[in-house]
Coordinates of N, CA and C and ligand atoms in Angstrom, one line a residue:
X545 N -3.9 8.4 -17.9 CA -4.8 8.8 -16.8 C -4.1 8.6 -15.5
X546 N -3.2 7.5 -15.4 CA -2.5 7.4 -14.1 C -1.6 8.6 -13.9
X547 N -1.1 9.2 -14.9 CA -0.3 10.4 -14.7 C -1.2 11.7 -14.9
X548 N -2.5 11.5 -15.0 CA -3.4 12.6 -15.3 C -4.2 13.1 -14.1
X549 N -5.4 12.6 -14.0 CA -6.4 13.1 -13.0 C -5.9 12.7 -11.5
X550 N -5.4 11.5 -11.4 CA -5.1 11.0 -10.1 C -3.7 11.3 -9.7
X551 N -3.5 11.8 -8.5 CA -2.1 12.1 -8.0 C -1.5 10.8 -7.5
X552 N -0.4 10.4 -8.1 CA 0.3 9.1 -7.8 C 0.8 9.1 -6.4
X553 N 0.9 8.0 -5.8 CA 1.5 7.8 -4.5 C 2.6 6.8 -4.6
X554 N 3.7 7.1 -4.0 CA 4.8 6.1 -4.0 C 5.1 5.9 -2.5
X555 N 4.8 4.7 -2.0 CA 4.8 4.3 -0.6 C 5.9 3.3 -0.4
X556 N 6.6 3.5 0.7 CA 7.7 2.5 1.1 C 7.2 1.7 2.3
X557 N 7.1 0.4 2.1 CA 6.8 -0.5 3.2 C 8.1 -1.1 3.7
X558 N 8.5 -0.7 4.8 CA 9.9 -1.1 5.3 C 9.8 -2.5 5.8
X559 N 8.6 -3.1 6.1 CA 8.5 -4.4 6.7 C 9.3 -4.4 8.0
X560 N 9.8 -5.6 8.4 CA 10.5 -5.6 9.7 C 12.0 -5.4 9.5
X561 N 12.3 -4.2 9.0 CA 13.7 -3.9 8.7 C 14.2 -2.6 9.4
X562 N 15.5 -2.5 9.6 CA 16.0 -1.2 10.0 C 16.2 -1.2 11.5
X563 N 16.9 -0.2 11.9 CA 17.2 0.1 13.4 C 17.0 1.6 13.5
X564 N 17.0 2.1 14.7 CA 16.7 3.5 15.0 C 17.6 4.5 14.1
X565 N 18.9 4.3 14.2 CA 19.7 5.3 13.5 C 19.6 5.2 12.0
X566 N 19.5 3.9 11.6 CA 19.4 3.7 10.2 C 18.1 4.3 9.6
X567 N 17.1 4.2 10.4 CA 15.8 4.7 10.0 C 15.8 6.2 9.9
X568 N 16.5 6.8 10.9 CA 16.6 8.3 10.8 C 17.4 8.7 9.6
X569 N 18.5 8.0 9.3 CA 19.3 8.4 8.2 C 18.5 8.3 6.9
X570 N 17.7 7.2 6.8 CA 16.9 7.0 5.6 C 15.9 8.1 5.4
X571 N 15.2 8.4 6.5 CA 14.2 9.5 6.5 C 14.8 10.8 6.1
X572 N 16.0 11.1 6.7 CA 16.6 12.4 6.4 C 17.1 12.5 4.9
X573 N 17.6 11.4 4.4 CA 18.0 11.4 3.0 C 16.8 11.6 2.1
X574 N 15.7 11.0 2.4 CA 14.5 11.1 1.6 C 13.9 12.5 1.7
X575 N 14.0 13.1 2.9 CA 13.5 14.4 3.1 C 14.3 15.4 2.3
X576 N 15.6 15.1 2.2 CA 16.5 16.0 1.4 C 16.2 15.9 -0.1
X577 N 15.8 14.7 -0.5 CA 15.7 14.4 -2.0 C 14.3 14.5 -2.6
X578 N 13.3 14.7 -1.7 CA 11.9 14.6 -2.2 C 11.5 15.9 -2.9
X579 N 12.2 17.0 -2.6 CA 11.8 18.3 -3.3 C 10.5 18.8 -2.7
X580 N 9.8 19.5 -3.6 CA 8.5 20.0 -3.1 C 7.4 19.0 -3.0
X581 N 7.7 17.8 -3.5 CA 6.6 16.8 -3.6 C 5.9 17.1 -4.9
X582 N 4.7 17.7 -4.7 CA 4.0 18.2 -5.9 C 3.3 17.2 -6.7
X583 N 3.8 16.7 -7.8 CA 3.1 15.8 -8.7 C 2.8 14.5 -8.1
X584 N 3.5 14.0 -7.1 CA 3.2 12.7 -6.5 C 3.4 12.8 -5.0
X585 N 2.8 11.9 -4.3 CA 2.9 11.9 -2.8 C 3.8 10.8 -2.4
X586 N 4.7 11.1 -1.4 CA 5.5 10.0 -0.9 C 5.0 9.7 0.5
X587 N 5.0 8.4 0.8 CA 4.5 7.8 2.1 C 5.5 6.8 2.6
X588 N 5.8 6.9 3.9 CA 6.7 5.9 4.5 C 6.0 5.1 5.5
X589 N 6.2 3.8 5.5 CA 5.5 2.9 6.5 C 6.6 2.1 7.3
X590 N 7.2 2.7 8.3 CA 8.2 2.1 9.1 C 7.5 1.1 10.1
X591 N 8.3 0.3 10.8 CA 7.7 -0.5 11.9 C 7.1 0.4 13.0
X592 N 6.1 -0.2 13.7 CA 5.4 0.6 14.7 C 6.3 1.4 15.7
X593 N 7.4 0.7 16.2 CA 8.2 1.4 17.2 C 8.9 2.6 16.7
X594 N 9.0 2.8 15.4 CA 9.7 4.0 14.9 C 8.8 5.1 14.4
X595 N 7.5 4.8 14.5 CA 6.5 5.8 13.9 C 6.6 7.1 14.6
X596 N 6.6 7.1 15.9 CA 6.6 8.4 16.7 C 7.8 9.2 16.3
X597 N 9.0 8.6 16.3 CA 10.2 9.3 15.9 C 10.1 9.8 14.5
X598 N 9.6 8.9 13.6 CA 9.6 9.2 12.2 C 8.7 10.4 11.9
X599 N 7.6 10.5 12.7 CA 6.7 11.7 12.6 C 7.5 13.0 12.9
X600 N 8.4 13.0 13.8 CA 9.2 14.2 14.1 C 10.2 14.5 13.0
X601 N 10.8 13.4 12.5 CA 11.8 13.6 11.5 C 11.1 14.2 10.2
X602 N 9.9 13.8 10.0 CA 9.2 14.2 8.8 C 8.5 15.6 8.9
X603 N 8.5 16.2 10.1 CA 7.9 17.5 10.3 C 8.5 18.5 9.3
X604 N 7.6 19.3 8.7 CA 8.0 20.3 7.7 C 8.6 19.6 6.4
X605 N 8.2 18.4 6.2 CA 8.5 17.8 4.8 C 7.1 17.4 4.2
X606 N 7.0 17.2 2.9 CA 5.8 16.8 2.3 C 5.5 15.3 2.4
X607 N 6.4 14.6 3.1 CA 6.3 13.1 3.2 C 5.3 12.7 4.3
X608 N 4.4 11.8 3.9 CA 3.4 11.3 4.8 C 3.8 10.0 5.5
X609 N 3.2 9.7 6.6 CA 3.5 8.5 7.4 C 2.4 7.5 7.5
X610 N 2.7 6.3 7.4 CA 1.7 5.2 7.5 C 2.2 4.1 8.3
X611 N 1.3 3.2 8.8 CA 1.7 2.0 9.5 C 1.5 0.8 8.7
X612 N 2.1 -0.3 9.1 CA 2.0 -1.5 8.2 C 0.8 -2.4 8.6
X613 N 0.2 -2.2 9.7 CA -0.8 -3.0 10.2 C -1.6 -2.3 11.3
X614 N -2.7 -2.8 11.8 CA -3.5 -2.2 12.9 C -4.3 -3.2 13.5
X615 N -4.7 -3.0 14.7 CA -5.7 -3.8 15.4 C -7.1 -3.7 14.7
X616 N -7.8 -4.8 14.7 CA -9.2 -4.7 14.2 C -10.1 -4.1 15.3
X617 N -9.6 -4.1 16.6 CA -10.4 -3.6 17.7 C -10.6 -2.1 17.6
X618 N -11.9 -1.6 17.7 CA -12.1 -0.2 17.6 C -12.0 0.5 18.9
X619 N -12.2 -0.2 20.0 CA -12.2 0.5 21.3 C -11.0 0.0 22.1
X620 N -10.4 0.9 23.0 CA -9.3 0.5 23.8 C -9.7 -0.6 24.7
X621 N -8.7 -1.4 25.2 CA -9.1 -2.5 26.1 C -8.0 -3.5 26.3
X622 N -8.4 -4.7 26.8 CA -7.4 -5.7 27.1 C -7.1 -6.5 25.9
X623 N -6.2 -6.0 25.0 CA -5.8 -6.6 23.8 C -4.3 -6.6 23.7
X624 N -3.7 -7.4 24.5 CA -2.2 -7.4 24.6 C -1.5 -7.5 23.3
X625 N -0.6 -6.5 23.1 CA 0.2 -6.5 21.8 C -0.5 -5.8 20.7
X626 N -1.7 -5.4 20.8 CA -2.4 -4.7 19.7 C -2.1 -3.2 19.7
X627 N -2.2 -2.6 18.5 CA -2.1 -1.2 18.3 C -3.3 -0.6 17.6
X628 N -4.0 0.3 18.2 CA -5.3 0.8 17.5 C -5.1 1.8 16.5
X629 N -6.1 2.0 15.7 CA -6.1 3.1 14.7 C -5.9 4.4 15.3
X630 N -6.6 4.6 16.5 CA -6.6 5.9 17.2 C -5.1 6.2 17.6
X631 N -4.4 5.2 18.1 CA -3.0 5.4 18.5 C -2.2 5.8 17.3
X632 N -2.4 5.2 16.2 CA -1.6 5.5 14.9 C -1.9 6.9 14.5
X633 N -3.2 7.4 14.6 CA -3.5 8.7 14.3 C -2.9 9.7 15.3
X634 N -2.8 9.3 16.5 CA -2.3 10.1 17.6 C -0.8 10.4 17.3
X635 N 0.0 9.5 16.8 CA 1.4 9.7 16.6 C 1.7 10.3 15.2
X636 N 0.6 10.6 14.4 CA 0.9 11.3 13.1 C 0.7 10.5 11.9
X637 N 0.2 9.2 12.0 CA 0.0 8.5 10.7 C -1.2 9.0 10.0
X638 N -1.2 8.9 8.7 CA -2.4 9.2 7.9 C -2.9 8.0 7.2
X639 N -2.1 7.0 7.0 CA -2.4 5.8 6.2 C -2.0 4.5 7.0
X640 N -2.7 3.4 6.7 CA -2.4 2.1 7.3 C -2.6 1.0 6.2
X641 N -1.5 0.2 6.0 CA -1.6 -0.9 5.1 C -2.5 -2.0 5.8
X642 N -3.4 -2.5 5.1 CA -4.2 -3.7 5.6 C -4.2 -4.8 4.5
X643 N -4.1 -6.0 5.1 CA -4.2 -7.2 4.2 C -3.0 -7.5 3.3
X644 N -1.8 -7.0 3.8 CA -0.6 -7.4 3.0 C -0.5 -8.9 2.9
X645 N 0.0 -9.4 1.8 CA 0.0 -10.9 1.6 C 0.8 -11.6 2.7
X646 N 1.8 -10.9 3.2 CA 2.6 -11.5 4.3 C 1.8 -11.7 5.6
X647 N 0.9 -10.8 5.8 CA -0.1 -10.9 7.0 C -1.1 -12.0 6.7
X648 N -1.5 -12.1 5.4 CA -2.5 -13.1 5.1 C -1.9 -14.5 5.2
X649 N -0.6 -14.6 4.6 CA 0.0 -15.9 4.5 C 0.6 -16.4 5.8
X650 N 1.4 -15.5 6.4 CA 2.2 -15.9 7.6 C 1.4 -15.8 8.9
X651 N 0.4 -14.9 8.9 CA -0.3 -14.7 10.2 C -1.8 -15.0 10.1
X652 N -2.2 -15.7 9.0 CA -3.5 -16.2 8.9 C -4.6 -15.2 8.8
X653 N -4.3 -14.0 8.3 CA -5.4 -13.0 8.1 C -6.4 -13.4 7.0
X654 N -7.6 -13.4 7.3 CA -8.7 -13.7 6.4 C -9.3 -12.5 5.7
X655 N -10.1 -12.7 4.7 CA -10.8 -11.5 4.1 C -11.6 -10.8 5.1
X656 N -12.3 -11.6 6.0 CA -13.2 -10.9 7.0 C -12.3 -10.1 8.0
X657 N -11.2 -10.7 8.4 CA -10.3 -9.9 9.3 C -9.8 -8.6 8.6
X658 N -9.5 -8.7 7.3 CA -9.0 -7.6 6.6 C -10.1 -6.5 6.5
X659 N -11.3 -6.9 6.3 CA -12.4 -6.0 6.3 C -12.6 -5.3 7.6
X660 N -12.4 -6.0 8.7 CA -12.5 -5.4 10.0 C -11.4 -4.4 10.3
X661 N -10.2 -4.7 9.8 CA -9.1 -3.8 9.9 C -9.3 -2.5 9.1
X662 N -9.8 -2.7 7.9 CA -10.1 -1.6 6.9 C -11.1 -0.7 7.6
X663 N -12.1 -1.3 8.3 CA -13.1 -0.5 8.9 C -12.5 0.3 10.1
X664 N -11.7 -0.4 10.9 CA -11.0 0.2 12.1 C -10.2 1.4 11.6
X665 N -9.5 1.3 10.5 CA -8.6 2.3 10.0 C -9.5 3.6 9.7
X666 N -10.5 3.3 9.0 CA -11.4 4.5 8.6 C -12.1 5.1 9.8
X667 N -12.5 4.3 10.8 CA -13.1 4.8 12.0 C -12.2 5.7 12.7
X668 N -10.9 5.5 12.6 CA -9.9 6.4 13.2 C -9.6 7.6 12.4
X669 N -10.2 7.7 11.2 CA -10.0 8.9 10.4 C -8.8 8.7 9.5
X670 N -8.3 7.5 9.3 CA -7.1 7.2 8.5 C -7.5 6.6 7.2
X671 N -6.5 6.5 6.3 CA -6.8 6.0 5.0 C -6.2 4.5 4.9
X672 N -7.0 3.5 4.7 CA -6.5 2.2 4.5 C -5.9 2.0 3.1
X673 N -4.8 1.3 3.1 CA -4.2 0.8 1.8 C -4.5 -0.7 1.7
X674 N -5.5 -1.1 1.0 CA -5.9 -2.5 0.9 C -5.1 -3.3 -0.1
X675 N -4.4 -4.3 0.4 CA -3.5 -5.1 -0.5 C -4.2 -6.3 -1.0
X676 N -4.1 -6.6 -2.3 CA -4.7 -7.7 -2.9 C -3.7 -8.3 -3.8
X677 N -3.9 -9.6 -4.2 CA -3.0 -10.2 -5.2 C -3.0 -11.7 -5.1
X678 N -2.7 -12.3 -6.2 CA -2.8 -13.8 -6.3 C -1.4 -14.4 -6.1
X679 N -1.4 -15.7 -5.7 CA -0.2 -16.5 -5.6 C 0.2 -17.0 -7.0
X680 N 1.4 -17.5 -7.1 CA 1.9 -18.0 -8.4 C 1.0 -19.2 -8.9
X681 N 0.6 -20.1 -7.9 CA -0.2 -21.2 -8.3 C -1.6 -20.7 -8.8
X682 N -2.1 -19.7 -8.1 CA -3.4 -19.2 -8.5 C -3.3 -18.6 -9.9
X683 N -2.2 -17.9 -10.2 CA -2.1 -17.3 -11.5 C -2.0 -18.4 -12.6
X684 N -1.2 -19.4 -12.3 CA -0.9 -20.4 -13.3 C -2.2 -21.3 -13.5
X685 N -3.1 -21.3 -12.5 CA -4.4 -22.0 -12.7 C -5.4 -21.1 -13.3
X686 N -5.1 -19.9 -13.6 CA -6.0 -19.0 -14.3 C -7.0 -18.4 -13.3
X687 N -6.6 -18.3 -12.0 CA -7.6 -17.8 -11.0 C -7.3 -16.3 -10.6
X688 N -6.4 -15.6 -11.3 CA -6.1 -14.3 -10.8 C -7.3 -13.4 -10.7
X689 N -8.1 -13.3 -11.7 CA -9.3 -12.4 -11.6 C -10.2 -12.8 -10.5
X690 N -10.4 -14.1 -10.3 CA -11.3 -14.6 -9.2 C -10.8 -14.2 -7.9
X691 N -9.5 -14.4 -7.7 CA -8.9 -14.1 -6.3 C -9.0 -12.6 -6.0
X692 N -8.6 -11.8 -7.0 CA -8.6 -10.4 -6.8 C -10.1 -9.9 -6.6
X693 N -11.0 -10.4 -7.4 CA -12.4 -10.1 -7.2 C -12.9 -10.4 -5.8
X694 N -12.5 -11.6 -5.4 CA -12.9 -12.0 -4.0 C -12.4 -11.1 -2.9
X695 N -11.1 -10.7 -3.1 CA -10.4 -9.9 -2.1 C -11.0 -8.4 -2.0
X696 N -11.2 -7.9 -3.2 CA -11.7 -6.5 -3.3 C -13.2 -6.6 -2.9
X697 N -13.9 -7.7 -3.4 CA -15.3 -7.8 -3.1 C -15.6 -7.9 -1.6
X698 N -14.7 -8.5 -0.8 CA -14.9 -8.6 0.6 C -15.2 -7.2 1.2
X699 N -14.4 -6.2 0.8 CA -14.6 -4.8 1.2 C -15.9 -4.2 0.6
X700 N -15.9 -4.4 -0.7 CA -17.0 -3.7 -1.5 C -18.4 -4.2 -1.1
X701 N -18.5 -5.5 -0.9 CA -19.8 -6.1 -0.5 C -20.2 -5.8 0.9
X702 N -19.2 -5.6 1.8 CA -19.5 -5.4 3.2 C -19.7 -3.9 3.5
X703 N -18.8 -3.1 2.9 CA -18.8 -1.7 3.3 C -19.3 -0.8 2.2
X704 N -19.4 -1.3 1.0 CA -19.9 -0.5 -0.1 C -18.8 0.3 -0.8
X705 N -19.2 0.8 -2.0 CA -18.2 1.5 -2.8 C -17.8 2.8 -2.1
X706 N -18.7 3.4 -1.3 CA -18.3 4.7 -0.6 C -17.0 4.5 0.2
X707 N -16.9 3.3 0.8 CA -15.7 3.1 1.7 C -14.4 3.2 0.9
X708 N -14.5 2.9 -0.4 CA -13.3 3.0 -1.3 C -13.0 4.4 -1.7
X709 N -14.0 5.3 -1.4 CA -13.8 6.8 -1.7 C -12.7 7.4 -0.9
X710 N -12.4 6.8 0.3 CA -11.3 7.3 1.2 C -10.3 6.1 1.4
X711 N -9.9 5.5 0.4 CA -9.0 4.4 0.5 C -8.0 4.3 -0.7
X712 N -7.0 3.5 -0.6 CA -6.1 3.2 -1.7 C -6.1 1.7 -1.8
X713 N -5.9 1.2 -3.0 CA -5.8 -0.2 -3.2 C -4.4 -0.5 -3.7
X714 N -3.8 -1.6 -3.3 CA -2.5 -2.0 -3.8 C -2.6 -3.4 -4.4
X715 N -2.3 -3.5 -5.7 CA -2.2 -4.8 -6.3 C -0.8 -5.3 -6.2
X716 N -0.7 -6.4 -5.4 CA 0.7 -7.0 -5.2 C 0.6 -8.5 -5.5
X717 N 0.9 -8.9 -6.7 CA 1.0 -10.3 -6.9 C 2.0 -11.0 -6.0
X718 N 1.6 -12.0 -5.3 CA 2.5 -12.6 -4.3 C 3.8 -13.1 -4.9
X719 N 3.7 -13.6 -6.2 CA 4.9 -14.2 -6.8 C 5.9 -13.1 -7.2
X720 N 5.5 -11.8 -7.1 CA 6.4 -10.7 -7.5 C 7.0 -10.1 -6.3
X721 N 6.6 -10.4 -5.1 CA 7.0 -9.8 -3.9 C 8.4 -10.3 -3.4
X722 N 9.4 -9.5 -3.4 CA 10.7 -9.9 -2.9 C 11.4 -10.9 -3.8
X723 N 10.9 -11.2 -5.0 CA 11.5 -12.2 -5.8 C 12.3 -11.7 -6.9
X724 N 12.2 -10.4 -7.2 CA 12.9 -9.8 -8.3 C 12.2 -10.0 -9.6
X725 N 11.0 -10.7 -9.5 CA 10.2 -11.0 -10.7 C 9.0 -10.1 -10.7
X726 N 9.2 -8.9 -11.4 CA 8.2 -7.9 -11.4 C 7.1 -8.4 -12.4
X727 N 5.8 -8.0 -12.1 CA 4.8 -8.2 -13.2 C 5.1 -7.3 -14.3
X728 N 4.8 -7.7 -15.5 CA 5.1 -6.8 -16.7 C 4.0 -5.7 -16.6
X729 N 4.3 -4.6 -17.2 CA 3.3 -3.5 -17.2 C 2.0 -4.0 -17.7
X730 N 2.0 -4.9 -18.7 CA 0.7 -5.4 -19.3 C 0.0 -6.2 -18.2
X731 N 0.7 -7.1 -17.5 CA 0.1 -8.0 -16.5 C -0.5 -7.1 -15.4
X732 N 0.2 -6.1 -15.0 CA -0.2 -5.2 -13.9 C -1.4 -4.4 -14.3
X733 N -1.3 -3.8 -15.5 CA -2.4 -2.9 -16.0 C -3.7 -3.7 -16.1
X734 N -3.6 -5.0 -16.6 CA -4.8 -5.8 -16.7 C -5.6 -6.0 -15.4
X735 N -4.8 -6.2 -14.3 CA -5.5 -6.4 -13.0 C -5.9 -5.1 -12.5
X736 N -5.1 -4.1 -12.6 CA -5.6 -2.7 -12.1 C -6.9 -2.3 -12.8
X737 N -7.0 -2.6 -14.1 CA -8.2 -2.2 -14.8 C -9.4 -3.0 -14.3
X738 N -9.1 -4.3 -14.0 CA -10.2 -5.2 -13.5 C -10.7 -4.6 -12.1
X739 N -9.7 -4.2 -11.3 CA -10.1 -3.7 -9.9 C -11.0 -2.5 -10.1
X740 N -10.5 -1.6 -11.0 CA -11.3 -0.3 -11.2 C -12.7 -0.6 -11.8
X741 N -12.8 -1.6 -12.6 CA -14.1 -2.0 -13.2 C -15.0 -2.6 -12.2
X742 N -14.5 -3.4 -11.3 CA -15.3 -4.0 -10.2 C -16.0 -2.9 -9.4
X743 N -15.2 -1.8 -9.1 CA -15.7 -0.8 -8.3 C -16.7 0.1 -9.1
X744 N -16.4 0.3 -10.4 CA -17.2 1.1 -11.2 C -18.6 0.6 -11.4
X745 N -18.8 -0.7 -11.2 CA -20.1 -1.3 -11.3 C -21.0 -0.7 -10.2
X746 N -20.4 -0.4 -9.1 CA -21.2 0.2 -8.0 C -21.1 1.8 -8.0
X747 N -20.0 2.3 -8.4 CA -19.8 3.8 -8.4 C -18.7 4.2 -9.3
X748 N -19.1 4.7 -10.4 CA -18.1 5.1 -11.5 C -17.2 6.2 -11.0
X749 N -17.7 7.2 -10.3 CA -16.9 8.3 -9.9 C -15.8 7.9 -8.9
X750 N -16.2 7.1 -7.9 CA -15.3 6.6 -6.9 C -14.2 5.7 -7.6
X751 N -14.6 4.9 -8.5 CA -13.7 4.0 -9.2 C -12.6 4.9 -10.0
X752 N -13.1 6.0 -10.6 CA -12.3 6.8 -11.4 C -11.2 7.6 -10.5
X753 N -11.6 7.9 -9.3 CA -10.7 8.7 -8.4 C -9.8 7.8 -7.6
X754 N -10.0 6.5 -7.6 CA -9.3 5.6 -6.7 C -7.8 5.4 -7.2
X755 N -6.9 5.6 -6.2 CA -5.5 5.3 -6.6 C -5.2 3.8 -6.4
X756 N -4.7 3.2 -7.4 CA -4.4 1.8 -7.4 C -2.9 1.6 -7.6
X757 N -2.2 1.2 -6.5 CA -0.7 1.1 -6.6 C -0.3 -0.3 -7.0
X758 N 0.8 -0.4 -7.7 CA 1.4 -1.7 -8.0 C 2.5 -2.0 -7.0
X759 N 2.6 -3.2 -6.5 CA 3.7 -3.6 -5.6 C 4.2 -5.0 -6.0
X760 N 5.5 -5.2 -5.9 CA 6.2 -6.4 -6.2 C 7.4 -6.2 -7.1
X761 N 8.6 -6.1 -6.4 CA 9.9 -6.0 -7.1 C 9.9 -4.7 -7.9
X762 N 9.3 -3.6 -7.5 CA 9.5 -2.3 -8.2 C 10.9 -1.8 -7.8
X763 N 11.6 -1.3 -8.9 CA 12.9 -0.8 -8.7 C 13.0 0.5 -9.5
X764 N 14.1 1.2 -9.3 CA 14.3 2.4 -10.1 C 14.3 2.1 -11.6
X765 N 14.7 0.9 -12.0 CA 14.9 0.6 -13.4 C 13.6 0.2 -14.1
X766 N 12.5 -0.2 -13.3 CA 11.3 -0.6 -13.9 C 10.1 0.2 -13.5
X767 N 10.3 1.2 -12.7 CA 9.2 2.0 -12.1 C 8.5 2.8 -13.2
X768 N 9.2 3.5 -14.1 CA 8.6 4.4 -15.0 C 7.7 3.7 -16.0
X769 N 8.1 2.5 -16.5 CA 7.2 1.8 -17.4 C 5.9 1.3 -16.8
X770 N 6.0 1.0 -15.5 CA 4.8 0.6 -14.8 C 3.9 1.8 -14.5
X771 N 4.5 2.9 -14.0 CA 3.7 4.0 -13.7 C 3.1 4.7 -14.9
X772 N 3.6 4.5 -16.1 CA 3.1 5.1 -17.3 C 1.8 4.5 -17.7
X773 N 1.4 3.4 -17.1 CA 0.2 2.7 -17.6 C -1.1 3.4 -17.0
X774 N -2.1 3.3 -17.7 CA -3.3 4.1 -17.4 C -3.9 3.9 -16.0
X775 N -3.9 2.7 -15.6 CA -4.6 2.4 -14.3 C -3.6 2.2 -13.1
X776 N -2.3 2.5 -13.4 CA -1.3 2.3 -12.3 C -0.9 3.7 -11.8
X777 N -1.3 3.9 -10.5 CA -1.2 5.2 -9.9 C -0.1 5.3 -8.9
X778 N 1.0 4.6 -9.1 CA 2.1 4.7 -8.2 C 2.4 3.3 -7.7
X779 N 3.2 3.2 -6.6 CA 3.7 1.9 -6.2 C 3.8 1.7 -4.7
X780 N 3.7 0.5 -4.3 CA 4.0 0.1 -2.9 C 5.3 -0.7 -2.9
X781 N 6.3 -0.1 -2.3 CA 7.7 -0.6 -2.5 C 8.3 -1.2 -1.3
X782 N 8.8 -2.4 -1.4 CA 9.4 -3.1 -0.2 C 10.9 -2.9 -0.2
X783 N 11.6 -3.9 -0.7 CA 13.1 -3.8 -0.6 C 13.7 -2.5 -1.1
X784 N 13.3 -2.0 -2.2 CA 13.9 -0.8 -2.8 C 13.6 0.4 -2.0
X785 N 12.6 0.4 -1.1 CA 12.3 1.6 -0.3 C 13.3 1.7 0.9
X786 N 14.2 0.8 1.1 CA 15.2 0.8 2.2 C 16.5 1.5 1.7
X787 N 16.6 1.8 0.4 CA 17.7 2.5 -0.2 C 17.2 3.9 -0.7
X788 N 17.8 4.9 -0.1 CA 17.2 6.3 -0.3 C 17.4 6.6 -1.8
X789 N 18.5 6.4 -2.4 CA 18.7 6.8 -3.8 C 17.7 6.0 -4.7
X790 N 17.6 4.7 -4.5 CA 16.7 3.9 -5.3 C 15.3 4.3 -5.1
X791 N 14.9 4.6 -3.9 CA 13.5 5.0 -3.6 C 13.2 6.3 -4.3
X792 N 14.1 7.2 -4.2 CA 13.9 8.5 -4.8 C 13.8 8.4 -6.3
X793 N 14.6 7.5 -6.9 CA 14.5 7.3 -8.4 C 13.1 6.8 -8.7
X794 N 12.6 5.9 -7.9 CA 11.2 5.4 -8.1 C 10.2 6.5 -7.9
X795 N 10.4 7.3 -6.9 CA 9.5 8.5 -6.6 C 9.5 9.4 -7.8
X796 N 10.6 9.7 -8.3 CA 10.7 10.7 -9.4 C 10.2 10.1 -10.7
X797 N 10.1 8.8 -10.8 CA 9.5 8.2 -12.0 C 8.0 8.4 -12.0
X798 N 7.4 8.7 -10.8 CA 6.0 8.9 -10.6 C 5.7 10.4 -10.8
X799 N 6.7 11.3 -10.7 CA 6.4 12.7 -10.8 C 6.6 13.2 -12.3
X800 N 7.2 12.3 -13.1 CA 7.6 12.7 -14.4 C 6.4 12.9 -15.4
Ligands
13P1245 P1 9.3 -5.8 -2.7 O1 9.3 -4.4 -3.3 O2 10.4 -6.1 -1.8 O3 9.0 -6.9 -3.8 O4 8.0 -5.9 -1.8 C1 6.8 -5.4 -2.2 C2 5.8 -5.4 -1.1 O5 5.4 -6.3 -0.5 C3 5.4 -4.0 -0.6 O6 4.4 -4.1 0.3

């Protein structure tokens, strides 16, 4: 089904990496290698300062543009350092990552704050990519399902299942991010199925259409076996998205 009804998404989260020229070279190499797109969607999430330039580099390519974060504030105003959803839409973004574990852990983002950002993204007409996932300690204590249920539930209970009709979810186990320790396809599939089931309780059609991406040490060598699983509809890629050849291999694993 991951390869069936739902069009897969392969998204690159560049995090705080790259420089202007390097970013341009990477985008150009991906534009040259993506082909017609077609069976899967490619999305790039560069740092804020490169979004405007990236939108130009991506013109007349099938590659979409997203941001890594957004302000929770819906109206313009005195919020030094913040970037609004409207500004991201203005420069050509279609997607915004919210609730990445690095934002939650390093910058103190709470479930409530993530819900506010999710709402701000949709209010600007953009698609939120809601990141959820447990830490190693939480997994070892058997709390994976409870943590993911709480994180997805924060959105589901506040905004309702309808809000997930125009959203993407990314399951990113914290212990797999940047560690080289990928979740096994079975481990990932189990949590993806749980997320879909949580939403299906409220709305089976929305649950069925929702793209759920896996993130955490995805590489060219392990992407195909992950993407082959029923409830895994692509990936959110960190380190491997900074290498054009590697990211294209991952992308093509989703189109196969
Ligand atoms: P890595 O692919 O570097 O493990 O990062 C995953 C991630 O956090 C994507 O958002």
